[in-house]
CSV table of C-alpha atoms and ligand atoms in Angstrom, one decimal:
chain,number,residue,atom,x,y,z
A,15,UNK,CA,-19.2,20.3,-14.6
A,16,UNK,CA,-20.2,17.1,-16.4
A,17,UNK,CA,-20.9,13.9,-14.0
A,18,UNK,CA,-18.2,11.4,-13.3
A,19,UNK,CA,-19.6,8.3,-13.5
A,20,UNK,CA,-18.1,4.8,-12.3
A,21,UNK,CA,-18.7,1.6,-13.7
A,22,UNK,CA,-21.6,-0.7,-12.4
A,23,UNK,CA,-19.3,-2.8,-9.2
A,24,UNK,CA,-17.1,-0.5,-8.7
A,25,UNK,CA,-14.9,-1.6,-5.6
A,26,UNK,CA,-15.2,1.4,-3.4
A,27,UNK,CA,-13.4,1.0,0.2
A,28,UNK,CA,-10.4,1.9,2.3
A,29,UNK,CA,-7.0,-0.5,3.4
A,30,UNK,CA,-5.3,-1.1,6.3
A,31,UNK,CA,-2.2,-3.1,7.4
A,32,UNK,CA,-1.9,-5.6,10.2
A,33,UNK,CA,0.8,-4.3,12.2
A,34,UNK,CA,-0.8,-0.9,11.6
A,35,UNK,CA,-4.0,-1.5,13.0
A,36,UNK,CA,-4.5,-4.4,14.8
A,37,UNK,CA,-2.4,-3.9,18.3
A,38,UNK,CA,-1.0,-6.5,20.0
A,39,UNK,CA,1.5,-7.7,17.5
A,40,UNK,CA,5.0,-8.9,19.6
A,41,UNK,CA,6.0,-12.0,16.8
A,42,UNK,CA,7.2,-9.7,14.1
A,43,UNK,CA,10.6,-7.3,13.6
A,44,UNK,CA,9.2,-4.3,13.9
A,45,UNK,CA,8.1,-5.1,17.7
A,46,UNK,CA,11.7,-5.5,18.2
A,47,UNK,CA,12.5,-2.1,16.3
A,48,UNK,CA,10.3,0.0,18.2
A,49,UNK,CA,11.8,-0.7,21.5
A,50,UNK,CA,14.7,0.9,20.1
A,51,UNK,CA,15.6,4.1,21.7
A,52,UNK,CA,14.9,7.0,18.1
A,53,UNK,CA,13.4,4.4,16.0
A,54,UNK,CA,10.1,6.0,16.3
A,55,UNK,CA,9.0,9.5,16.5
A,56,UNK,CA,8.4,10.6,20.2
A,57,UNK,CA,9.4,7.3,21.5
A,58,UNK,CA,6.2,5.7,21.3
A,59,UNK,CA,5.7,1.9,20.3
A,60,UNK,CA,2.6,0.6,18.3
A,61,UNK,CA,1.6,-0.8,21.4
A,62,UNK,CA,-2.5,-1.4,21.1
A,63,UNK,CA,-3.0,0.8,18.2
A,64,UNK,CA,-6.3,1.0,17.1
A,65,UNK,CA,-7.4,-3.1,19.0
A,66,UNK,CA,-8.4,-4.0,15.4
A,67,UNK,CA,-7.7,-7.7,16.2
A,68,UNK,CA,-10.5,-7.2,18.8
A,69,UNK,CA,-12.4,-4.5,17.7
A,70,UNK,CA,-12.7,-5.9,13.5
A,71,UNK,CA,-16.4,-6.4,14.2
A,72,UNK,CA,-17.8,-3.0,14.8
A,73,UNK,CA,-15.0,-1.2,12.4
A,74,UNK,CA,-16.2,-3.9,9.5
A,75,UNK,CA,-20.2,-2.9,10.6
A,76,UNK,CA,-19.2,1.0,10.4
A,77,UNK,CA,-17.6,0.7,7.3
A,78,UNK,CA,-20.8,-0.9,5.7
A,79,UNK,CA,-22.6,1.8,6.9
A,80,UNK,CA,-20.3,4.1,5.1
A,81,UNK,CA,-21.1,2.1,1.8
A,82,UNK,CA,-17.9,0.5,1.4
A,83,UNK,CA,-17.8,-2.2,-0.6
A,84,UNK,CA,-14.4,-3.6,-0.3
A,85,UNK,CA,-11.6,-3.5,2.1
A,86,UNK,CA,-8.1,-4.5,2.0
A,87,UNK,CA,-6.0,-5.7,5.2
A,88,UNK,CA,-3.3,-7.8,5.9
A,89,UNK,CA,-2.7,-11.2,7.1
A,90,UNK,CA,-0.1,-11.0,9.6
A,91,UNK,CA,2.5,-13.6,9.0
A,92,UNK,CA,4.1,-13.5,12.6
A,93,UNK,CA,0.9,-14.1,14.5
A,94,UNK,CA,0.1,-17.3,12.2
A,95,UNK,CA,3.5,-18.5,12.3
A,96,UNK,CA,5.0,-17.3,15.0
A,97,UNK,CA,7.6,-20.1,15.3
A,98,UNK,CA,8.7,-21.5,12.0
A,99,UNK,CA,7.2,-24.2,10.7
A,100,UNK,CA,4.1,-23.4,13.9
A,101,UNK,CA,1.3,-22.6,11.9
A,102,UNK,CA,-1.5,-21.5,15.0
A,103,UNK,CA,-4.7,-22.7,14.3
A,104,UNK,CA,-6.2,-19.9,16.9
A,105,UNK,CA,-4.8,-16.8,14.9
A,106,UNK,CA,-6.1,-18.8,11.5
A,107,UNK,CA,-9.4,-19.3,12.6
A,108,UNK,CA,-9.2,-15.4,13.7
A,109,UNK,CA,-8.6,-14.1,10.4
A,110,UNK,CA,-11.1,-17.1,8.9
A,111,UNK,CA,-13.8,-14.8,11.1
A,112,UNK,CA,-12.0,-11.2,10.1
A,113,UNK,CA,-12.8,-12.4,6.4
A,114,UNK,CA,-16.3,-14.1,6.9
A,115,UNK,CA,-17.2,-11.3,8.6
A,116,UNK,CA,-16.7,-8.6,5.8
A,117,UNK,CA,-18.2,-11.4,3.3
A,118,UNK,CA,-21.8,-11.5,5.6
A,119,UNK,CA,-21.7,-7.2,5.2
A,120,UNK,CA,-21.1,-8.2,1.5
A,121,UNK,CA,-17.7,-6.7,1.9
A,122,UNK,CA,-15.4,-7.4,-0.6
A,123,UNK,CA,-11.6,-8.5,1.4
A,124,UNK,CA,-8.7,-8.0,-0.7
A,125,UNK,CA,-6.1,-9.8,1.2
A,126,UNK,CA,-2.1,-8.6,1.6
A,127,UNK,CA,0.3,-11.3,2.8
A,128,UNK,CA,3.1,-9.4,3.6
A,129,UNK,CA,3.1,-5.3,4.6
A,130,UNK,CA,5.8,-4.8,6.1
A,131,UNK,CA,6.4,-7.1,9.2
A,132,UNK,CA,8.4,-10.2,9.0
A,133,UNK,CA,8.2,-13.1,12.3
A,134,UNK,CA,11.4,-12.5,14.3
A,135,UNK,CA,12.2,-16.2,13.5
A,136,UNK,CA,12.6,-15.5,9.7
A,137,UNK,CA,14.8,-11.8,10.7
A,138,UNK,CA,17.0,-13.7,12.7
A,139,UNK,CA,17.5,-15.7,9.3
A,140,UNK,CA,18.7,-12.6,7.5
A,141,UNK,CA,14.7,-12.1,6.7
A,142,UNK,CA,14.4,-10.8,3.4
A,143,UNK,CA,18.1,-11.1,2.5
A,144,UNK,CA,18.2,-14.9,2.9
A,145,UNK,CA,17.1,-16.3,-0.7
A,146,UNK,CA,15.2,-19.3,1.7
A,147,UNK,CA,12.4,-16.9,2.4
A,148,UNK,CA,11.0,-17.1,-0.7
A,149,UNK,CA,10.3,-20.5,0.6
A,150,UNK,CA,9.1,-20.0,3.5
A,151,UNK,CA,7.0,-17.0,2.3
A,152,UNK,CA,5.4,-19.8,0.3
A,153,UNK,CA,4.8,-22.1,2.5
A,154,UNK,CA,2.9,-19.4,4.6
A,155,UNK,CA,1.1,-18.4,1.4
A,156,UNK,CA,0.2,-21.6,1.0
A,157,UNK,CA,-1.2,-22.9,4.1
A,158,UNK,CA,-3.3,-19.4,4.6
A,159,UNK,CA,-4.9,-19.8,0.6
A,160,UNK,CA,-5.7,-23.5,1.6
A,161,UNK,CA,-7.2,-22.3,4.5
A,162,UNK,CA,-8.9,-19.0,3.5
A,163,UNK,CA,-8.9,-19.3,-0.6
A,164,UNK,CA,-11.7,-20.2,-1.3
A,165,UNK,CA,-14.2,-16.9,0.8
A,166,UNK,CA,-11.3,-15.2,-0.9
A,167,UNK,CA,-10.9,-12.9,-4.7
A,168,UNK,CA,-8.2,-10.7,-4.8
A,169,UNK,CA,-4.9,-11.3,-3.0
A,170,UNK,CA,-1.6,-9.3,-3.0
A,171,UNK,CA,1.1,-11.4,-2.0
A,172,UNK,CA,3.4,-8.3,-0.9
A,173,UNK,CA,3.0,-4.7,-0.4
A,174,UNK,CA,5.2,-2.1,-1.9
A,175,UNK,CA,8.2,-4.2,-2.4
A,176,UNK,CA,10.4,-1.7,-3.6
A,177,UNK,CA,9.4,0.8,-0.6
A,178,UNK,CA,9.9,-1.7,1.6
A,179,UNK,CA,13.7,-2.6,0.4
A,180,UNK,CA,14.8,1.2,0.2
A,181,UNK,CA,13.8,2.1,3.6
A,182,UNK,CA,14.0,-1.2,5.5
A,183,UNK,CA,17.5,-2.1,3.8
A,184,UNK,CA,18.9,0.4,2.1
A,185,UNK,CA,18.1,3.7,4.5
A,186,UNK,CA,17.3,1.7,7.7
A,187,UNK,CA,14.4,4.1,8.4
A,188,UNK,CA,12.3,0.7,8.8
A,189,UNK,CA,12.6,-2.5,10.5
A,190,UNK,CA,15.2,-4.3,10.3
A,191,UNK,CA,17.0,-0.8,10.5
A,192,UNK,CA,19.9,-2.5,8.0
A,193,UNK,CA,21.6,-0.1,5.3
A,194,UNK,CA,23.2,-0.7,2.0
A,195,UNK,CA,22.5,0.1,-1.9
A,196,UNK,CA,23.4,-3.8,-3.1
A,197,UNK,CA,21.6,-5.2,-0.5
A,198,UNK,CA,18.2,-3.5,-1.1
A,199,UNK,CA,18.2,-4.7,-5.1
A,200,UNK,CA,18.6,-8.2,-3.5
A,201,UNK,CA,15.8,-7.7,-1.2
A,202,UNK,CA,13.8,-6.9,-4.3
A,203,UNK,CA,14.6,-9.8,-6.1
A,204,UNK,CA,14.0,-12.0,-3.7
A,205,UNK,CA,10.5,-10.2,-3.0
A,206,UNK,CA,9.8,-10.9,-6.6
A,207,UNK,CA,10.7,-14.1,-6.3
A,208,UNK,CA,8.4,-14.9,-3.7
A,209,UNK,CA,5.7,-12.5,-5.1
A,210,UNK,CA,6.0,-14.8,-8.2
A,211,UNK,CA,5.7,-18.4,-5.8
A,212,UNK,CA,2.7,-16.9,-3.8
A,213,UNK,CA,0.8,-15.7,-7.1
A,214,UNK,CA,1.0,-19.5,-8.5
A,215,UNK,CA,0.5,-21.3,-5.3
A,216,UNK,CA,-2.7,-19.3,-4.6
A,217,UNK,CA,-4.2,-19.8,-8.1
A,218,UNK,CA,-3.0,-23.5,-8.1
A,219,UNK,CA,-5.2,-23.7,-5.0
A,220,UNK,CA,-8.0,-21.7,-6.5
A,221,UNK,CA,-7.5,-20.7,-10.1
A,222,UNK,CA,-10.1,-18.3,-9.5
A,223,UNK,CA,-8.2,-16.1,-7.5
A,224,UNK,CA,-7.2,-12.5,-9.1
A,225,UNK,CA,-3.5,-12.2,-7.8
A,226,UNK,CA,-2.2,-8.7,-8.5
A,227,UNK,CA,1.5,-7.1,-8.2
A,228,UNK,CA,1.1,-4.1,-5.4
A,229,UNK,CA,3.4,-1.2,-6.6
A,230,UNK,CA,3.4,2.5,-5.0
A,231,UNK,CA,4.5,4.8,-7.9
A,232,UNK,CA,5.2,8.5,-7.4
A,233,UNK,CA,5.3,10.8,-10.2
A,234,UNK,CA,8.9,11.8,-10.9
A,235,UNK,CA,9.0,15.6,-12.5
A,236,UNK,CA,11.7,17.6,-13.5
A,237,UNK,CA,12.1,20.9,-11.2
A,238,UNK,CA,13.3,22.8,-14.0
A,239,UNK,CA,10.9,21.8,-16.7
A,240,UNK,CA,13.8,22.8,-19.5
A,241,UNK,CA,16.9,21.7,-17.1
A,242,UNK,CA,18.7,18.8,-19.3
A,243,UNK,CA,20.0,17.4,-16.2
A,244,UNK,CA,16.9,17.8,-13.6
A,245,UNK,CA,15.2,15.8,-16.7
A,246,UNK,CA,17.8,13.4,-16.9
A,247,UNK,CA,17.6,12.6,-13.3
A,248,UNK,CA,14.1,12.5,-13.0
A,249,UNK,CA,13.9,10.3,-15.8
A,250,UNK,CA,16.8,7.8,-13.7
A,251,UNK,CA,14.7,8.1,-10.8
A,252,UNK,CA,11.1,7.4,-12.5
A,253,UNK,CA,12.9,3.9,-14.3
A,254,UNK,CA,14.6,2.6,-10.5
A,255,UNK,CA,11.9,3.1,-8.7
A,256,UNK,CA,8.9,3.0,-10.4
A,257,UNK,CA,9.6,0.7,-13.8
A,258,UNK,CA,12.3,-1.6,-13.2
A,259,UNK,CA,10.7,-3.9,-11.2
A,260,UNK,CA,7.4,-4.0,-12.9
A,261,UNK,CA,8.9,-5.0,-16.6
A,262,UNK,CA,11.4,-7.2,-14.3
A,263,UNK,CA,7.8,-9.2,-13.6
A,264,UNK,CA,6.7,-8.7,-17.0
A,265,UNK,CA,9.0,-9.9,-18.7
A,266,UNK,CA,10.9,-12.1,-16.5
A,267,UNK,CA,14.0,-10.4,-17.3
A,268,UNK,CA,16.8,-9.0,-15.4
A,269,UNK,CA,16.1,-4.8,-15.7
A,270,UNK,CA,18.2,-2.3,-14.3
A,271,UNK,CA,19.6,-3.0,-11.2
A,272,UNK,CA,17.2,-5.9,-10.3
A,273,UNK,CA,18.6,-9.7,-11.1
A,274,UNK,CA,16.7,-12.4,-12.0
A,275,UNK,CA,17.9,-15.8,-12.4
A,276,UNK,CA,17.1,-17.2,-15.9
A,277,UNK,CA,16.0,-20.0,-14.8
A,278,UNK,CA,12.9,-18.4,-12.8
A,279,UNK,CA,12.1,-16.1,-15.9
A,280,UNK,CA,9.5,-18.6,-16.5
A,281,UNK,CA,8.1,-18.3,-12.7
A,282,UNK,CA,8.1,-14.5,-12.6
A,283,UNK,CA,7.0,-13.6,-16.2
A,284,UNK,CA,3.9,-12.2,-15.9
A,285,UNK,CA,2.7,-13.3,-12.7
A,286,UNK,CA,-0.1,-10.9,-11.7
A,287,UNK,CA,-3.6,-10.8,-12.8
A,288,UNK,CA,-4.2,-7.0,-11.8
A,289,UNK,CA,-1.9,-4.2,-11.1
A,290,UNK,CA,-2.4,-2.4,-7.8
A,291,UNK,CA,-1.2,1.3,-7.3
A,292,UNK,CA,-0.6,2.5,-4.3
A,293,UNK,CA,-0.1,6.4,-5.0
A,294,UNK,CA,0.3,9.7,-2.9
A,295,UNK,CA,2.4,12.4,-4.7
A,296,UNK,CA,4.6,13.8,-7.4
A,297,UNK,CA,8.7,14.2,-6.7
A,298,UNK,CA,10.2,17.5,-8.5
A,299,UNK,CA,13.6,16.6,-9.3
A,300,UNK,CA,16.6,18.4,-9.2
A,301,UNK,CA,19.9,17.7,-10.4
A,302,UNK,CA,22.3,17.1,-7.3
A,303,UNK,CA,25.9,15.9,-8.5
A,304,UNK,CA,26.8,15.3,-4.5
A,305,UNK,CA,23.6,12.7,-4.0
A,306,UNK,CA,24.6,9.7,-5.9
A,307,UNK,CA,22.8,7.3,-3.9
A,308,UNK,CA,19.3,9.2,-5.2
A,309,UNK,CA,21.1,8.7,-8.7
A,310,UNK,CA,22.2,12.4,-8.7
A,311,UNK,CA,18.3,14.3,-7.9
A,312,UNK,CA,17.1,15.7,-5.3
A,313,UNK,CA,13.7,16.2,-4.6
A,314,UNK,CA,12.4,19.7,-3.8
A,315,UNK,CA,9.1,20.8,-3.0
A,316,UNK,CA,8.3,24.0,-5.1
A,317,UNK,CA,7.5,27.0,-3.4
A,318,UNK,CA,3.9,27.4,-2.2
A,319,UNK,CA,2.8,23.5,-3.6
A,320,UNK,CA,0.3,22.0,-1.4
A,321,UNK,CA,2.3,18.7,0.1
A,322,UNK,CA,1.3,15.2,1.0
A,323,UNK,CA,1.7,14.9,4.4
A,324,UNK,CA,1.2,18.4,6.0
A,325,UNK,CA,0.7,18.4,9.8
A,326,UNK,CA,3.3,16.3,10.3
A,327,UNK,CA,5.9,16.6,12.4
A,328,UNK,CA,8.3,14.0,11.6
A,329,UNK,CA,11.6,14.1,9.2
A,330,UNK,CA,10.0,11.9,6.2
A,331,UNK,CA,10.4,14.6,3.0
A,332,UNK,CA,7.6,15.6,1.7
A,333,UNK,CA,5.9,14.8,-1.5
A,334,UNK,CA,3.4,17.6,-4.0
A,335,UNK,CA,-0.1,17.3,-4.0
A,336,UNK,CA,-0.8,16.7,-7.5
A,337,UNK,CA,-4.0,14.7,-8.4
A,338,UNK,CA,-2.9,14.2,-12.1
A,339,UNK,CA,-0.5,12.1,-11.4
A,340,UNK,CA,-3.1,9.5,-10.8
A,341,UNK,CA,-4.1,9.3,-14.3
A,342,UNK,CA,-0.9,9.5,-15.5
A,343,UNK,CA,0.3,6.4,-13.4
A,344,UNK,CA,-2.9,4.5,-14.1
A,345,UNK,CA,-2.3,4.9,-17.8
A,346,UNK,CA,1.6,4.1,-17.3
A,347,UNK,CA,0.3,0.7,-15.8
A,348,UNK,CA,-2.7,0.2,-18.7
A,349,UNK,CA,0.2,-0.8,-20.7
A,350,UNK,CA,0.6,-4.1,-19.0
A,351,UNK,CA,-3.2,-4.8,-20.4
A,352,UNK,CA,-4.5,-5.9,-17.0
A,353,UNK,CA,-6.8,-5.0,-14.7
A,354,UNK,CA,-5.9,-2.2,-12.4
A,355,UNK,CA,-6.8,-1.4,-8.7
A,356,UNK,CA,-6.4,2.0,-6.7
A,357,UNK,CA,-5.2,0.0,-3.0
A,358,UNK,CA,-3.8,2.9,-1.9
A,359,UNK,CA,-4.1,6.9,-1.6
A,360,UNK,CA,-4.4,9.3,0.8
A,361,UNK,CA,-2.7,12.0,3.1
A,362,UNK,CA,-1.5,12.2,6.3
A,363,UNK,CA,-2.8,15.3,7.8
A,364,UNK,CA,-4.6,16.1,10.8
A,365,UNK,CA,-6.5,18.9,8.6
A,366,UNK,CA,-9.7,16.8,7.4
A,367,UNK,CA,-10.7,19.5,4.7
A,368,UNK,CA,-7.2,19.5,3.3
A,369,UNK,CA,-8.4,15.5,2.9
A,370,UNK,CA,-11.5,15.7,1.6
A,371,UNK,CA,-10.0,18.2,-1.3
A,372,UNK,CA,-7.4,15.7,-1.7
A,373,UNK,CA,-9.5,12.6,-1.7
A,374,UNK,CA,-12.3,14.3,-4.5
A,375,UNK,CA,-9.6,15.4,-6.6
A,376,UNK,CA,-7.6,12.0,-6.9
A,377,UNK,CA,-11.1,10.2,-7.6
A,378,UNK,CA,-12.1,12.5,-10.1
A,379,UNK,CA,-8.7,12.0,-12.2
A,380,UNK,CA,-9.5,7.9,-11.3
A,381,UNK,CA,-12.7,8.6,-12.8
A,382,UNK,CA,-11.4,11.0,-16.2
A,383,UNK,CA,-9.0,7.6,-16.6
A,384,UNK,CA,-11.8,5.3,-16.4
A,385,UNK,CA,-14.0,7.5,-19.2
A,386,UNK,CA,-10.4,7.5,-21.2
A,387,UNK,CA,-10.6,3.4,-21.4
A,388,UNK,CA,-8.5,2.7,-18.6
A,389,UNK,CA,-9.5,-0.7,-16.9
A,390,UNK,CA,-9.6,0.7,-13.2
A,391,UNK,CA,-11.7,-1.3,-11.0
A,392,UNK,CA,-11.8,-0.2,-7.9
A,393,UNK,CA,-10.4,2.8,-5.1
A,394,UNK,CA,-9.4,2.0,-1.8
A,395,UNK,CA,-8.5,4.9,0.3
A,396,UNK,CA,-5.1,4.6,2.9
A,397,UNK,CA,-6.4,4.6,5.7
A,398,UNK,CA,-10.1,3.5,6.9
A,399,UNK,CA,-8.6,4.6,10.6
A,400,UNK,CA,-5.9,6.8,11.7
A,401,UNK,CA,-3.4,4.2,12.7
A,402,UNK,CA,0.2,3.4,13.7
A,403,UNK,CA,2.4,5.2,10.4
A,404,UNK,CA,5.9,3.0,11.2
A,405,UNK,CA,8.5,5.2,11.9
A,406,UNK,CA,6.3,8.5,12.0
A,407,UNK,CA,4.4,6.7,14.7
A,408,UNK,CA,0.6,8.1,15.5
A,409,UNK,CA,1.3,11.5,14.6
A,410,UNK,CA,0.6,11.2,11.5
A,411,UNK,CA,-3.5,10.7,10.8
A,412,UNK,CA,-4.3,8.9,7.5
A,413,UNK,CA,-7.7,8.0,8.8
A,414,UNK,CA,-11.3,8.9,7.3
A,415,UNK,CA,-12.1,7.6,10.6
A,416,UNK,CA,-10.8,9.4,13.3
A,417,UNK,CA,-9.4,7.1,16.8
A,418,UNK,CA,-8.5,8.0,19.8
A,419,UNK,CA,-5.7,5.8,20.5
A,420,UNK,CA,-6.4,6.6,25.1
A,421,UNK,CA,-10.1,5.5,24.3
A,422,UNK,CA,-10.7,3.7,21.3
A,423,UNK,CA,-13.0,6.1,20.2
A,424,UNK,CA,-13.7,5.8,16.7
A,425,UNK,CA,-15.2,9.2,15.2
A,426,UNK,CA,-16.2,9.6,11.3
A,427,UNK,CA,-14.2,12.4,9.7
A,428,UNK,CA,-16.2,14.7,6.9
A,429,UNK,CA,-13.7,12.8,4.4
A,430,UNK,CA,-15.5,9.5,5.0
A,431,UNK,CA,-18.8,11.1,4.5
A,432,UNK,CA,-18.1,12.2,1.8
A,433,UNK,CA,-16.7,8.7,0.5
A,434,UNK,CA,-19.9,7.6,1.7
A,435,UNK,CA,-22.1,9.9,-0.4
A,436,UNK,CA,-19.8,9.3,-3.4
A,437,UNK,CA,-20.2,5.1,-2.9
A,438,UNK,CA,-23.7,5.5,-2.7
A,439,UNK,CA,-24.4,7.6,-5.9
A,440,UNK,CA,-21.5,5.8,-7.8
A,441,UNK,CA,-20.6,9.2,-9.1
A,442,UNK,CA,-19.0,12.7,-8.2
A,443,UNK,CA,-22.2,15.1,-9.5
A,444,UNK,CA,-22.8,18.7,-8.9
A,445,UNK,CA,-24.4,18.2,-5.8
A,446,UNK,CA,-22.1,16.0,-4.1
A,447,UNK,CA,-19.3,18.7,-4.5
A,448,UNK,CA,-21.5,21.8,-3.1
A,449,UNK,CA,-22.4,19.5,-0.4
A,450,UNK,CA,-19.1,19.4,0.9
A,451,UNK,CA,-18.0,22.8,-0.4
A,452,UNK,CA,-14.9,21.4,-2.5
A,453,UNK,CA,-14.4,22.0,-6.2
A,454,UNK,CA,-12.5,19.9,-8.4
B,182,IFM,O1,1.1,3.7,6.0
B,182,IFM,C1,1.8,3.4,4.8
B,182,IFM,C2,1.5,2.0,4.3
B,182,IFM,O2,1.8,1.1,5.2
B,182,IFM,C3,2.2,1.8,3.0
B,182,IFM,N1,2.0,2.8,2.0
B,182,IFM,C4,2.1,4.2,2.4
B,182,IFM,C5,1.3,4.4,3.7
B,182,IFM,C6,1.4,5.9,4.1
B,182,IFM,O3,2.7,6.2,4.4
C-alpha cells in the first residue's frame, strides 16, 4: 500500500460535549428531561458522568500522552449563566483553567458554544423557538469570547443545528421533548440566526478567530441503485438535511424549507471561516409513500452491512458503515472554498476492534481527500471518553478511552493507541496497519 501522509500541523484529537462529559450539570433542559420517567434508556440520568468538570486535568494530561494535538469541548451555557442575565464568574474562571490548561500541554481547544443543552431560564422562554434567543445566545457568546478569546482559535458557535431541531423539536427524542415539522425549520432558522451573531461577535472581539459552521452530514443512497423513486427520495432527503441549511448560510438566502429574513441576508451570508463535519454513516433510501414526514424514504440497512452503532441496545435506527462517505462529504463541502475540519466521527460500540477498523478506514479516505486537494485540516474523533449519549444514555460507548462510570476509572482502548501511533508518525504506513492487525 502506498503511505498516507498528512500535512505538517495536522490537528489530530478527539471532542467531547459538556453535558456529555462533565457531570454535575442541573442548570440546563436536559437535567429536567432525564427525570422524566422513558426519556432515557434504562432510566438512568447523566448524573456524574464521567466528573470531567473535576477530573479535566488528568483527562487533558492523558490525552497529550496519546499525542493529541487538539481537542474540542463545549462551554456549557447553563453553568455560566445559570440565571439570565447572571453571568458566574466561578464557572468562567473554570473554563478560563479547562482552556489554559490544554494550551500549557500545547493542546489545541476548539471551543463549541452550544451542544445541545439550553439554561432552563431560556426553555422556559420557548428556548430555541423564541426568536429572542438569538439575543441572548449572543450576549453569552459575547461575554465568554471577551473573556476567553483571546487563548482561543477555532470556535463553533453551535453543534449540529439541524440534528438538534429534528430530534429535539420535531421527534421529541431530545430535550425539550416538543414535536412538530414547522416548528423544527424555525428552530433552524433561528440557530442560523444566532450561529451568524456569535460568528461576528467573536471575530469583532478577535478577528483572529477561525469561526466555522458545525454540520453532521450522512450520506444519503438510493436502496435500489436503478429505483427512480428510492433515487428521488434520497436525493429529497440529502438536500433537507444535509444542503439546505448550508447554502441557506452561504448565500444568505431562504432554501428549501428554511426562512431567512432579507434583511439578515447580509448577517448570515457567509458567516464561517471553516466548515466542520461531523460524520458517522451512509442512509440507504427507500421509497416509502406512507412516511411523508421522512419526505417519502425510508432508510433500510442492507442485509449483512456492517452498521454504525452495533452493541447497542437502544431504539435509535441504525446507520451503514461506509468509510467513503467521508471523502465524498469532504469534497461536497470543498465547494464552499473554505477550510474544512473532521470534529466529529466515530461508533458507538462496545466492540473496540470493530472501532479501530472503523476509525483507520475513515482516516484513510480523510487522508485520499487531502492528497486529492481537499483543504482538510484536522480529525477529531467522537468521543475521547465513553460518555453520557443523550437519550441512549451510557450504553452506548463512543470512547477511545474506556470509563467506568462506578469508579471513574479511565482505561485506554486499542482504538486510542492506535490514534496515538498514527498522531505520532503523521501517517497511516505499512507498519502501523500490521501493528494493529487492520487492513484498509
Ligand atoms: O454524542 C453525539 C454528539 O453529542 C453529537 N453528534 C453525534 C454523537 C454520537 O451520537
Amino acid at each position: 500500500m502506498e503511505k498516507i501522509v498528512f500535512p505538517k500541523g495536522f490537528l489530530w484529537g478527539g471532542a467531547t460535549a459538556a453535558h456529555q462529559v462533565e457531570g454535575g450539570n442541573v442548570n440546563n433542559d436536559w437535567f429536567i428531561f432525564e427525570q422524566k420517567p422513558g426519556k432515557i434508556l434504562n432510566g438512568v440520568v447523566s448524573g456524574d458522568s464521567c466528573d470531567h468538570y473535576n477530573r479535566f486535568p488528568e483527562d487533558f494530561k492523558l490525552l497529550k500522552k496519546l499525542n493529541h494535538n487538539a481537542h474540542r469541548f463545549s462551554i456549557e451555557w447553563s453553568r455560566v449563566e445559570p440565571a439570565k442575565d447572571y453571568f458566574s464568574t466561578v464557572e468562567i474562571d473554570h473554563y478560563k483553567e479547562v482552556i489554559k490548561t490544554l494550551k500549557k500541554l500545547k493542546i489545541e481547544p476548539m471551543v463549541t458554544l452550544h451542544h445541545f443543552t439550553t439554561p432552563v431560564w431560556m426553555a422556559n422562554l420557548g428556548g430555541w423557538e423564541n426568536p429572542d434567543v438569538v439575543n441572548r445566545f449572543e450576549k453569552f457568546t459575547r461575554v465568554i469570547a471577551e473573556a476567553l478569546g483571546k487563548d482561543v482559535k477555532l470556535w463553533i458557535p453551535i453543534n449540529e443545528p439541524v440534528v438538534y431541531a429534528i430530534l429535539s423539536f420535531m421527534d421529541g427524542e431530545y430535550a425539550p421533548g416538543k414535536k412538530g415539522f414547522l416548528r423544527g425549520f424555525k428552530v433552524i432558522g433561528n440557530m442560523l440566526k444566532a450561529h451568524a451573531l456569535s460568528y461576528r461577535a467573536i471575530k469583532e472581539i478577535n478577528p483572529k478567530a477561525q469561526v466555522g459552521f458545525n454540520k453532521h452530514m450522512r450520506v444519503f443512497d438510493p436502496l435500489r441503485e436503478d429505483n427512480s423513486w428510492d433515487i428521488r427520495v434520497a436525493g429529497a432527503q440529502d438536500k433537507n438535511f444535509n444542503m439546505d441549511v448550508l447554502n441557506a448560510l452561504n448565500t444568505g438566502k431562504s432554501t428549501g424549507q428554511i426562512k431567512v429574513a432579507k434583511k439578515d441576508k447580509d448577517l448570515i451570508k457567509g458567516a464561517f471561516d471553516f466548515m466542520s463535519l461531523n460524520y458517522y454513516a451512509r442512509d440507504r433510501i427507500k421509497f416509502a409513500p406512507f412516511s411523508p414526514g421522512r419526505l417519502f424514504g425510508k432508510a433500510v440497512v442492507p442485509e449483512g452491512a456492517e452498521t454504525s452503532h452495533e452493541g447497542a441496545t437502544g431504539e435509535r435506527p441504525e446507520g451503514e458503515v461506509y468509510p467513503h462517505g467521508i471523502y465524498r462529504l469532504l469534497k461536497t463541502l470543498s465547494q464552499y472554498k473554505k477550510p474544512l475540519y473532521v470534529v466529529e466521527n466515530g461508533i458507538g460500540t462496545n466492540n473496540d476492534k470493530a472501532r479501530l477498523k472503523y476509525v483507520a478506514r475513515h482516516i484513510a479516505e480523510v487522508g485520499n481527500a487531502i492528497k486529492d486537494g481537499m483543504d482538510v485540516r484536522g480529525y477529531l474523533h467522537w468521543s475521547t471518553l465513553d460518555n453520557f449519549e443523550w437519550a441512549e444514555g451510557y450504553d452506548m460507548r463512543f470512547g477511545m478511552i474506556h470509563v467506568d462510570f462506578e469508579t471513574q476509572k479511565r482505561t485506554v482502548k486499542e482504538t486510542a493507541k492506535f490514534f496515538s501511533d498514527l498522531a505520532k508518525k503523521n501517517c497511516i504506513d505499512k507498519a502501523l496497519l500490521k501493528k494493529y492487525e487492520v487492513t484498509l
